[in-house]
Amino acid sequence: MSQKTIINPDRLLLHLFNTSLNKFEDKSIVDLLSSNDLTGITTRVVTLESNVGVLQSRCNQIDELNQNQTNNISSLQNFQASQIQTNLSNATSITTLTNSVSGVNSKVSTLQTQMTDVINVNTNQSTLITNLQTQFNGLIQIENYYADNYSMTFAGIITFKWGTINVGSAQRMQRLQMLQAQRMPEEVLMWVMLQRIQIV
């Protein structure tokens, strides 16, 4: 901030007399000095002092405005720095949230894949159960057929609903043909051939 300058009238007079009068643009001062009018010179100096005081006050105001402007600029710079830091923090938060969302999406995708696998397994199990049920039903039908058409004892005696057949070893093939003529299932014929049982 500028310091106030105090003008000494005696020094001003000495300076003016020691300086060439042609250097002054203010002819009123020149005229006053030439006429040796001390009262006019004093009045003029007082007026100059007043003007200097006004200028000094104005300079002080300008200095104050400059200081205020400097403070405002500093505050603005601090605010901008804070805002930049906030933006960086927000950017970091957004990146973190984006990564979290990506992680969640990945987990959701994995769960969807697992759900698809589970659905496929369930579908396969349902198909398998259906096939097993079909096979089981077929076994039940075969079992019912056997129960309706013959019974077997531990002695190797098979009794059909149409009667008991006595099959000797030498007559096995002939009797098998007889069984085939009765339209017995191939499972029974193969079982009889493999076991070589005698039907008495």
PDB file of C-alpha atoms in Angstrom:
ATOM      1  CA  MET A   1       0.000   0.000   0.000  1.00  0.00           C
ATOM      2  CA  SER A   2       1.326   3.477  -0.940  1.00  0.00           C
ATOM      3  CA  GLN A   3       2.555   5.822   1.808  1.00  0.00           C
ATOM      4  CA  LYS A   4       1.184   9.369   2.052  1.00  0.00           C
ATOM      5  CA  THR A   5       3.632  12.003   0.812  1.00  0.00           C
ATOM      6  CA  ILE A   6       3.886  15.183   2.887  1.00  0.00           C
ATOM      7  CA  ILE A   7       4.922  18.285   0.909  1.00  0.00           C
ATOM      8  CA  ASN A   8       7.085  20.900   2.691  1.00  0.00           C
ATOM      9  CA  PRO A   9       6.392  24.375   1.230  1.00  0.00           C
ATOM     10  CA  ASP A  10       9.933  25.609   1.859  1.00  0.00           C
ATOM     11  CA  ARG A  11      11.444  22.626   0.086  1.00  0.00           C
ATOM     12  CA  LEU A  12       9.015  23.067  -2.780  1.00  0.00           C
ATOM     13  CA  LEU A  13      10.050  26.709  -3.144  1.00  0.00           C
ATOM     14  CA  LEU A  14      13.727  25.794  -3.034  1.00  0.00           C
ATOM     15  CA  HIS A  15      13.194  23.077  -5.609  1.00  0.00           C
ATOM     16  CA  LEU A  16      11.257  25.377  -7.903  1.00  0.00           C
ATOM     17  CA  PHE A  17      13.882  28.117  -7.759  1.00  0.00           C
ATOM     18  CA  ASN A  18      16.717  25.662  -8.348  1.00  0.00           C
ATOM     19  CA  THR A  19      14.967  24.181 -11.379  1.00  0.00           C
ATOM     20  CA  SER A  20      14.615  25.869 -14.731  1.00  0.00           C
ATOM     21  CA  LEU A  21      11.276  27.610 -14.978  1.00  0.00           C
ATOM     22  CA  ASN A  22      10.905  26.473 -18.575  1.00  0.00           C
ATOM     23  CA  LYS A  23      10.411  22.864 -17.454  1.00  0.00           C
ATOM     24  CA  PHE A  24       7.054  23.613 -15.808  1.00  0.00           C
ATOM     25  CA  GLU A  25       3.924  23.262 -17.879  1.00  0.00           C
ATOM     26  CA  ASP A  26       1.778  24.924 -15.236  1.00  0.00           C
ATOM     27  CA  LYS A  27       2.259  28.608 -16.140  1.00  0.00           C
ATOM     28  CA  SER A  28       0.382  29.737 -13.051  1.00  0.00           C
ATOM     29  CA  ILE A  29       3.149  28.356 -10.839  1.00  0.00           C
ATOM     30  CA  VAL A  30       5.760  29.919 -13.080  1.00  0.00           C
ATOM     31  CA  ASP A  31       4.003  33.262 -12.946  1.00  0.00           C
ATOM     32  CA  LEU A  32       3.732  33.076  -9.179  1.00  0.00           C
ATOM     33  CA  LEU A  33       7.399  32.309  -8.760  1.00  0.00           C
ATOM     34  CA  SER A  34       8.389  35.072 -11.172  1.00  0.00           C
ATOM     35  CA  SER A  35       6.314  37.639  -9.355  1.00  0.00           C
ATOM     36  CA  ASN A  36       7.703  36.635  -5.948  1.00  0.00           C
ATOM     37  CA  ASP A  37       4.109  36.517  -4.642  1.00  0.00           C
ATOM     38  CA  LEU A  38       4.699  34.441  -1.496  1.00  0.00           C
ATOM     39  CA  THR A  39       1.034  34.488  -0.523  1.00  0.00           C
ATOM     40  CA  GLY A  40       0.018  33.205  -3.959  1.00  0.00           C
ATOM     41  CA  ILE A  41       2.764  30.610  -3.860  1.00  0.00           C
ATOM     42  CA  THR A  42       1.702  29.425  -0.425  1.00  0.00           C
ATOM     43  CA  THR A  43      -1.916  29.235  -1.524  1.00  0.00           C
ATOM     44  CA  ARG A  44      -0.915  27.331  -4.599  1.00  0.00           C
ATOM     45  CA  VAL A  45       1.181  24.909  -2.566  1.00  0.00           C
ATOM     46  CA  VAL A  46      -1.690  24.330  -0.131  1.00  0.00           C
ATOM     47  CA  THR A  47      -3.925  23.616  -3.086  1.00  0.00           C
ATOM     48  CA  LEU A  48      -1.362  21.179  -4.448  1.00  0.00           C
ATOM     49  CA  GLU A  49      -1.137  19.537  -1.010  1.00  0.00           C
ATOM     50  CA  SER A  50      -4.893  19.169  -0.989  1.00  0.00           C
ATOM     51  CA  ASN A  51      -4.817  17.656  -4.448  1.00  0.00           C
ATOM     52  CA  VAL A  52      -2.036  15.308  -3.391  1.00  0.00           C
ATOM     53  CA  GLY A  53      -4.115  14.316  -0.368  1.00  0.00           C
ATOM     54  CA  VAL A  54      -7.073  13.590  -2.614  1.00  0.00           C
ATOM     55  CA  LEU A  55      -4.854  11.562  -4.934  1.00  0.00           C
ATOM     56  CA  GLN A  56      -3.338   9.741  -1.964  1.00  0.00           C
ATOM     57  CA  SER A  57      -6.832   8.909  -0.666  1.00  0.00           C
ATOM     58  CA  ARG A  58      -7.776   7.679  -4.092  1.00  0.00           C
ATOM     59  CA  CYS A  59      -4.605   5.585  -4.242  1.00  0.00           C
ATOM     60  CA  ASN A  60      -5.482   4.135  -0.866  1.00  0.00           C
ATOM     61  CA  GLN A  61      -8.917   3.236  -2.177  1.00  0.00           C
ATOM     62  CA  ILE A  62      -7.349   1.657  -5.238  1.00  0.00           C
ATOM     63  CA  ASP A  63      -4.918  -0.262  -3.027  1.00  0.00           C
ATOM     64  CA  GLU A  64      -7.845  -1.471  -0.929  1.00  0.00           C
ATOM     65  CA  LEU A  65      -9.740  -2.497  -4.040  1.00  0.00           C
ATOM     66  CA  ASN A  66      -6.665  -4.294  -5.304  1.00  0.00           C
ATOM     67  CA  GLN A  67      -6.294  -6.061  -1.979  1.00  0.00           C
ATOM     68  CA  ASN A  68      -9.968  -7.052  -2.053  1.00  0.00           C
ATOM     69  CA  GLN A  69      -9.530  -8.255  -5.604  1.00  0.00           C
ATOM     70  CA  THR A  70      -6.453 -10.233  -4.563  1.00  0.00           C
ATOM     71  CA  ASN A  71      -8.415 -11.770  -1.709  1.00  0.00           C
ATOM     72  CA  ASN A  72     -11.270 -12.567  -4.061  1.00  0.00           C
ATOM     73  CA  ILE A  73      -8.885 -14.156  -6.545  1.00  0.00           C
ATOM     74  CA  SER A  74      -7.286 -16.182  -3.744  1.00  0.00           C
ATOM     75  CA  SER A  75     -10.700 -17.279  -2.503  1.00  0.00           C
ATOM     76  CA  LEU A  76     -11.721 -18.186  -6.044  1.00  0.00           C
ATOM     77  CA  GLN A  77      -8.516 -20.153  -6.554  1.00  0.00           C
ATOM     78  CA  ASN A  78      -9.101 -21.993  -3.280  1.00  0.00           C
ATOM     79  CA  PHE A  79     -12.679 -22.698  -4.300  1.00  0.00           C
ATOM     80  CA  GLN A  80     -11.543 -23.929  -7.694  1.00  0.00           C
ATOM     81  CA  ALA A  81      -8.934 -26.151  -6.061  1.00  0.00           C
ATOM     82  CA  SER A  82     -11.575 -27.491  -3.679  1.00  0.00           C
ATOM     83  CA  GLN A  83     -13.997 -28.006  -6.553  1.00  0.00           C
ATOM     84  CA  ILE A  84     -11.335 -29.839  -8.546  1.00  0.00           C
ATOM     85  CA  GLN A  85     -10.643 -32.071  -5.554  1.00  0.00           C
ATOM     86  CA  THR A  86     -14.371 -32.677  -5.155  1.00  0.00           C
ATOM     87  CA  ASN A  87     -14.650 -33.538  -8.852  1.00  0.00           C
ATOM     88  CA  LEU A  88     -11.720 -35.924  -8.541  1.00  0.00           C
ATOM     89  CA  SER A  89     -13.347 -37.545  -5.522  1.00  0.00           C
ATOM     90  CA  ASN A  90     -16.636 -37.789  -7.414  1.00  0.00           C
ATOM     91  CA  ALA A  91     -14.814 -39.288 -10.384  1.00  0.00           C
ATOM     92  CA  THR A  92     -13.206 -41.849  -8.087  1.00  0.00           C
ATOM     93  CA  SER A  93     -16.584 -42.625  -6.535  1.00  0.00           C
ATOM     94  CA  ILE A  94     -18.161 -42.965  -9.968  1.00  0.00           C
ATOM     95  CA  THR A  95     -15.348 -45.301 -11.042  1.00  0.00           C
ATOM     96  CA  THR A  96     -15.836 -47.353  -7.882  1.00  0.00           C
ATOM     97  CA  LEU A  97     -19.590 -47.499  -8.456  1.00  0.00           C
ATOM     98  CA  THR A  98     -19.048 -48.432 -12.097  1.00  0.00           C
ATOM     99  CA  ASN A  99     -16.733 -51.248 -11.058  1.00  0.00           C
ATOM    100  CA  SER A 100     -19.261 -52.371  -8.444  1.00  0.00           C
ATOM    101  CA  VAL A 101     -22.047 -52.357 -11.023  1.00  0.00           C
ATOM    102  CA  SER A 102     -19.819 -54.299 -13.416  1.00  0.00           C
ATOM    103  CA  GLY A 103     -19.124 -56.807 -10.654  1.00  0.00           C
ATOM    104  CA  VAL A 104     -22.840 -57.136  -9.902  1.00  0.00           C
ATOM    105  CA  ASN A 105     -23.611 -57.556 -13.607  1.00  0.00           C
ATOM    106  CA  SER A 106     -20.950 -60.255 -13.812  1.00  0.00           C
ATOM    107  CA  LYS A 107     -22.451 -62.054 -10.798  1.00  0.00           C
ATOM    108  CA  VAL A 108     -25.931 -61.719 -12.291  1.00  0.00           C
ATOM    109  CA  SER A 109     -24.652 -63.149 -15.561  1.00  0.00           C
ATOM    110  CA  THR A 110     -23.027 -66.027 -13.673  1.00  0.00           C
ATOM    111  CA  LEU A 111     -26.262 -66.663 -11.757  1.00  0.00           C
ATOM    112  CA  GLN A 112     -28.228 -66.599 -15.004  1.00  0.00           C
ATOM    113  CA  THR A 113     -25.834 -69.138 -16.473  1.00  0.00           C
ATOM    114  CA  GLN A 114     -26.174 -71.296 -13.348  1.00  0.00           C
ATOM    115  CA  MET A 115     -29.959 -70.983 -13.512  1.00  0.00           C
ATOM    116  CA  THR A 116     -29.841 -72.053 -17.159  1.00  0.00           C
ATOM    117  CA  ASP A 117     -27.688 -75.034 -16.172  1.00  0.00           C
ATOM    118  CA  VAL A 118     -30.116 -75.913 -13.373  1.00  0.00           C
ATOM    119  CA  ILE A 119     -33.047 -75.653 -15.787  1.00  0.00           C
ATOM    120  CA  ASN A 120     -31.197 -77.898 -18.244  1.00  0.00           C
ATOM    121  CA  VAL A 121     -30.434 -80.378 -15.464  1.00  0.00           C
ATOM    122  CA  ASN A 122     -34.076 -80.327 -14.397  1.00  0.00           C
ATOM    123  CA  THR A 123     -35.137 -80.843 -17.989  1.00  0.00           C
ATOM    124  CA  ASN A 124     -32.699 -83.743 -18.355  1.00  0.00           C
ATOM    125  CA  GLN A 125     -33.874 -85.189 -15.062  1.00  0.00           C
ATOM    126  CA  SER A 126     -37.481 -84.857 -16.154  1.00  0.00           C
ATOM    127  CA  THR A 127     -36.640 -86.625 -19.414  1.00  0.00           C
ATOM    128  CA  LEU A 128     -34.774 -89.314 -17.492  1.00  0.00           C
ATOM    129  CA  ILE A 129     -37.655 -89.703 -15.063  1.00  0.00           C
ATOM    130  CA  THR A 130     -40.058 -89.975 -18.001  1.00  0.00           C
ATOM    131  CA  ASN A 131     -37.857 -92.622 -19.598  1.00  0.00           C
ATOM    132  CA  LEU A 132     -37.541 -94.501 -16.317  1.00  0.00           C
ATOM    133  CA  GLN A 133     -41.280 -94.268 -15.838  1.00  0.00           C
ATOM    134  CA  THR A 134     -41.808 -95.667 -19.319  1.00  0.00           C
ATOM    135  CA  GLN A 135     -39.362 -98.498 -18.637  1.00  0.00           C
ATOM    136  CA  PHE A 136     -40.978 -99.107 -15.259  1.00  0.00           C
ATOM    137  CA  ASN A 137     -44.383 -99.267 -16.893  1.00  0.00           C
ATOM    138  CA  GLY A 138     -42.956-101.740 -19.407  1.00  0.00           C
ATOM    139  CA  LEU A 139     -41.591-103.862 -16.583  1.00  0.00           C
ATOM    140  CA  ILE A 140     -44.952-103.761 -14.878  1.00  0.00           C
ATOM    141  CA  GLN A 141     -46.583-104.931 -18.112  1.00  0.00           C
ATOM    142  CA  ILE A 142     -44.054-107.756 -18.462  1.00  0.00           C
ATOM    143  CA  GLU A 143     -44.519-108.714 -14.822  1.00  0.00           C
ATOM    144  CA  ASN A 144     -48.283-108.699 -15.257  1.00  0.00           C
ATOM    145  CA  TYR A 145     -47.933-110.872 -18.356  1.00  0.00           C
ATOM    146  CA  TYR A 146     -45.762-113.375 -16.514  1.00  0.00           C
ATOM    147  CA  ALA A 147     -48.115-113.404 -13.534  1.00  0.00           C
ATOM    148  CA  ASP A 148     -51.086-114.010 -15.826  1.00  0.00           C
ATOM    149  CA  ASN A 149     -49.446-116.754 -17.860  1.00  0.00           C
ATOM    150  CA  TYR A 150     -47.133-118.790 -15.640  1.00  0.00           C
ATOM    151  CA  SER A 151     -45.708-119.428 -12.210  1.00  0.00           C
ATOM    152  CA  MET A 152     -42.333-120.916 -11.342  1.00  0.00           C
ATOM    153  CA  THR A 153     -41.204-122.985  -8.368  1.00  0.00           C
ATOM    154  CA  PHE A 154     -37.700-123.630  -7.100  1.00  0.00           C
ATOM    155  CA  ALA A 155     -37.866-127.115  -8.600  1.00  0.00           C
ATOM    156  CA  GLY A 156     -37.983-125.610 -12.074  1.00  0.00           C
ATOM    157  CA  ILE A 157     -41.642-126.222 -12.674  1.00  0.00           C
ATOM    158  CA  ILE A 158     -43.393-123.654 -14.802  1.00  0.00           C
ATOM    159  CA  THR A 159     -47.149-123.742 -14.680  1.00  0.00           C
ATOM    160  CA  PHE A 160     -48.965-121.800 -17.365  1.00  0.00           C
ATOM    161  CA  LYS A 161     -52.560-120.814 -17.215  1.00  0.00           C
ATOM    162  CA  TRP A 162     -53.250-123.308 -19.987  1.00  0.00           C
ATOM    163  CA  GLY A 163     -51.607-126.153 -18.086  1.00  0.00           C
ATOM    164  CA  THR A 164     -48.403-127.717 -16.837  1.00  0.00           C
ATOM    165  CA  ILE A 165     -45.811-128.827 -19.404  1.00  0.00           C
ATOM    166  CA  ASN A 166     -43.331-131.639 -18.637  1.00  0.00           C
ATOM    167  CA  VAL A 167     -40.128-130.999 -20.594  1.00  0.00           C
ATOM    168  CA  GLY A 168     -37.282-133.497 -20.469  1.00  0.00           C
ATOM    169  CA  SER A 169     -33.683-132.770 -21.483  1.00  0.00           C
ATOM    170  CA  ALA A 170     -33.987-134.547 -24.813  1.00  0.00           C
ATOM    171  CA  GLN A 171     -37.225-132.788 -25.599  1.00  0.00           C
ATOM    172  CA  ARG A 172     -36.075-129.224 -24.679  1.00  0.00           C
ATOM    173  CA  MET A 173     -35.913-127.777 -28.218  1.00  0.00           C
ATOM    174  CA  GLN A 174     -39.233-129.322 -29.202  1.00  0.00           C
ATOM    175  CA  ARG A 175     -40.908-127.945 -26.123  1.00  0.00           C
ATOM    176  CA  LEU A 176     -39.321-124.525 -26.694  1.00  0.00           C
ATOM    177  CA  GLN A 177     -40.878-124.503 -30.109  1.00  0.00           C
ATOM    178  CA  MET A 178     -44.109-125.377 -28.427  1.00  0.00           C
ATOM    179  CA  LEU A 179     -43.670-122.431 -26.076  1.00  0.00           C
ATOM    180  CA  GLN A 180     -42.922-120.189 -29.045  1.00  0.00           C
ATOM    181  CA  ALA A 181     -46.082-121.435 -30.682  1.00  0.00           C
ATOM    182  CA  GLN A 182     -47.912-120.166 -27.611  1.00  0.00           C
ATOM    183  CA  ARG A 183     -46.434-116.674 -28.370  1.00  0.00           C
ATOM    184  CA  MET A 184     -44.419-116.423 -25.217  1.00  0.00           C
ATOM    185  CA  PRO A 185     -42.114-113.393 -24.913  1.00  0.00           C
ATOM    186  CA  GLU A 186     -38.541-113.832 -26.096  1.00  0.00           C
ATOM    187  CA  GLU A 187     -37.347-113.075 -22.566  1.00  0.00           C
ATOM    188  CA  VAL A 188     -39.048-116.258 -21.309  1.00  0.00           C
ATOM    189  CA  LEU A 189     -37.683-118.359 -24.164  1.00  0.00           C
ATOM    190  CA  MET A 190     -34.134-117.075 -23.598  1.00  0.00           C
ATOM    191  CA  TRP A 191     -34.472-117.631 -19.883  1.00  0.00           C
ATOM    192  CA  VAL A 192     -35.604-121.200 -20.409  1.00  0.00           C
ATOM    193  CA  MET A 193     -32.762-121.868 -22.849  1.00  0.00           C
ATOM    194  CA  LEU A 194     -30.105-120.380 -20.581  1.00  0.00           C
ATOM    195  CA  GLN A 195     -31.336-122.068 -17.398  1.00  0.00           C
ATOM    196  CA  ARG A 196     -32.055-125.387 -19.148  1.00  0.00           C
ATOM    197  CA  ILE A 197     -34.779-126.097 -16.682  1.00  0.00           C
ATOM    198  CA  GLN A 198     -36.973-129.134 -16.925  1.00  0.00           C
ATOM    199  CA  ILE A 199     -40.647-128.556 -16.971  1.00  0.00           C
ATOM    200  CA  VAL A 200     -42.394-131.508 -15.276  1.00  0.00           C
TER     201      VAL A 200
END
